[in-house]
């Protein structure tokens, strides 16, 4: 075995042997309590979709999607 370490090979430094910590999860703001359960469920589901953990968004009509995109764009301009 050509790649096997020999007794003459130095040991790796202690930093190279440490485990790399897992990345911190992205902060997700809590879902408000005053919303109905069905709305909270959809918001939680869409948060998982947006994070890339599960499938796709719930299909909506084009006018609702356009309205949501318009409000999202407005919110982003106000946030800057």
CSV table of C-alpha atoms in Angstrom, one decimal:
chain,number,residue,atom,x,y,z
A,1,UNK,CA,0.0,0.0,0.0
A,2,UNK,CA,1.8,3.1,-1.3
A,3,UNK,CA,-0.5,5.6,0.5
A,4,UNK,CA,-0.4,4.0,3.9
A,5,UNK,CA,1.3,6.2,6.5
A,6,UNK,CA,4.6,5.0,7.8
A,7,UNK,CA,5.9,5.6,11.3
A,8,UNK,CA,8.2,8.3,9.9
A,9,UNK,CA,5.2,10.4,8.7
A,10,UNK,CA,4.3,13.2,11.0
A,11,UNK,CA,0.8,13.2,12.6
A,12,UNK,CA,-1.6,15.9,11.4
A,13,UNK,CA,-1.9,18.9,13.6
A,14,UNK,CA,-4.7,18.9,16.2
A,15,UNK,CA,-6.7,21.4,14.3
A,16,UNK,CA,-6.8,19.2,11.2
A,17,UNK,CA,-8.2,16.3,13.2
A,18,UNK,CA,-11.1,18.4,14.7
A,19,UNK,CA,-14.6,17.9,13.3
A,20,UNK,CA,-16.0,20.8,11.3
A,21,UNK,CA,-19.0,22.3,13.0
A,22,UNK,CA,-22.3,22.1,11.2
A,23,UNK,CA,-23.6,25.4,9.7
A,24,UNK,CA,-26.1,27.3,11.8
A,25,UNK,CA,-29.7,27.1,10.5
A,26,UNK,CA,-31.1,30.1,8.7
A,27,UNK,CA,-33.3,32.3,11.0
A,28,UNK,CA,-37.0,32.0,10.2
A,29,UNK,CA,-39.3,34.5,11.9
A,30,UNK,CA,-42.1,32.9,13.9
A,31,UNK,CA,-45.5,32.7,12.4
A,32,UNK,CA,-48.0,35.0,14.2
A,33,UNK,CA,-50.4,33.4,16.6
A,34,UNK,CA,-53.4,35.5,15.7
A,35,UNK,CA,-53.8,33.9,12.2
A,36,UNK,CA,-56.2,31.0,11.6
A,37,UNK,CA,-54.7,27.5,11.8
A,38,UNK,CA,-55.2,26.9,8.0
A,39,UNK,CA,-53.2,30.1,7.2
A,40,UNK,CA,-50.5,29.2,9.7
A,41,UNK,CA,-50.2,25.8,8.2
A,42,UNK,CA,-49.8,27.2,4.6
A,43,UNK,CA,-47.2,29.8,5.8
A,44,UNK,CA,-45.2,27.1,7.6
A,45,UNK,CA,-45.4,24.8,4.5
A,46,UNK,CA,-44.3,27.7,2.2
A,47,UNK,CA,-41.4,28.5,4.5
A,48,UNK,CA,-40.1,24.9,4.1
A,49,UNK,CA,-40.6,25.2,0.3
A,50,UNK,CA,-38.7,28.5,0.2
A,51,UNK,CA,-35.9,27.0,2.2
A,52,UNK,CA,-35.6,24.2,-0.4
A,53,UNK,CA,-36.5,21.4,2.1
A,54,UNK,CA,-39.7,20.2,0.3
A,55,UNK,CA,-41.6,20.4,-3.0
A,56,UNK,CA,-43.2,23.4,-4.7
A,57,UNK,CA,-45.5,26.2,-3.8
A,58,UNK,CA,-49.3,25.6,-3.8
A,59,UNK,CA,-50.6,26.3,-7.3
A,60,UNK,CA,-52.4,29.7,-7.4
A,61,UNK,CA,-54.2,31.6,-10.1
A,62,UNK,CA,-52.0,33.9,-12.2
A,63,UNK,CA,-53.7,37.1,-10.9
A,64,UNK,CA,-53.0,36.1,-7.3
A,65,UNK,CA,-49.4,35.2,-8.1
A,66,UNK,CA,-48.9,38.5,-10.0
A,67,UNK,CA,-50.4,40.4,-7.0
A,68,UNK,CA,-48.2,38.6,-4.6
A,69,UNK,CA,-45.1,39.3,-6.8
A,70,UNK,CA,-46.1,43.0,-6.9
A,71,UNK,CA,-46.4,43.2,-3.1
A,72,UNK,CA,-43.2,41.3,-2.6
A,73,UNK,CA,-41.4,43.7,-4.9
A,74,UNK,CA,-42.9,46.7,-3.0
A,75,UNK,CA,-41.8,45.2,0.3
A,76,UNK,CA,-38.3,44.7,-0.9
A,77,UNK,CA,-38.0,48.3,-2.1
A,78,UNK,CA,-39.3,49.5,1.3
A,79,UNK,CA,-36.9,47.3,3.2
A,80,UNK,CA,-33.8,48.9,1.5
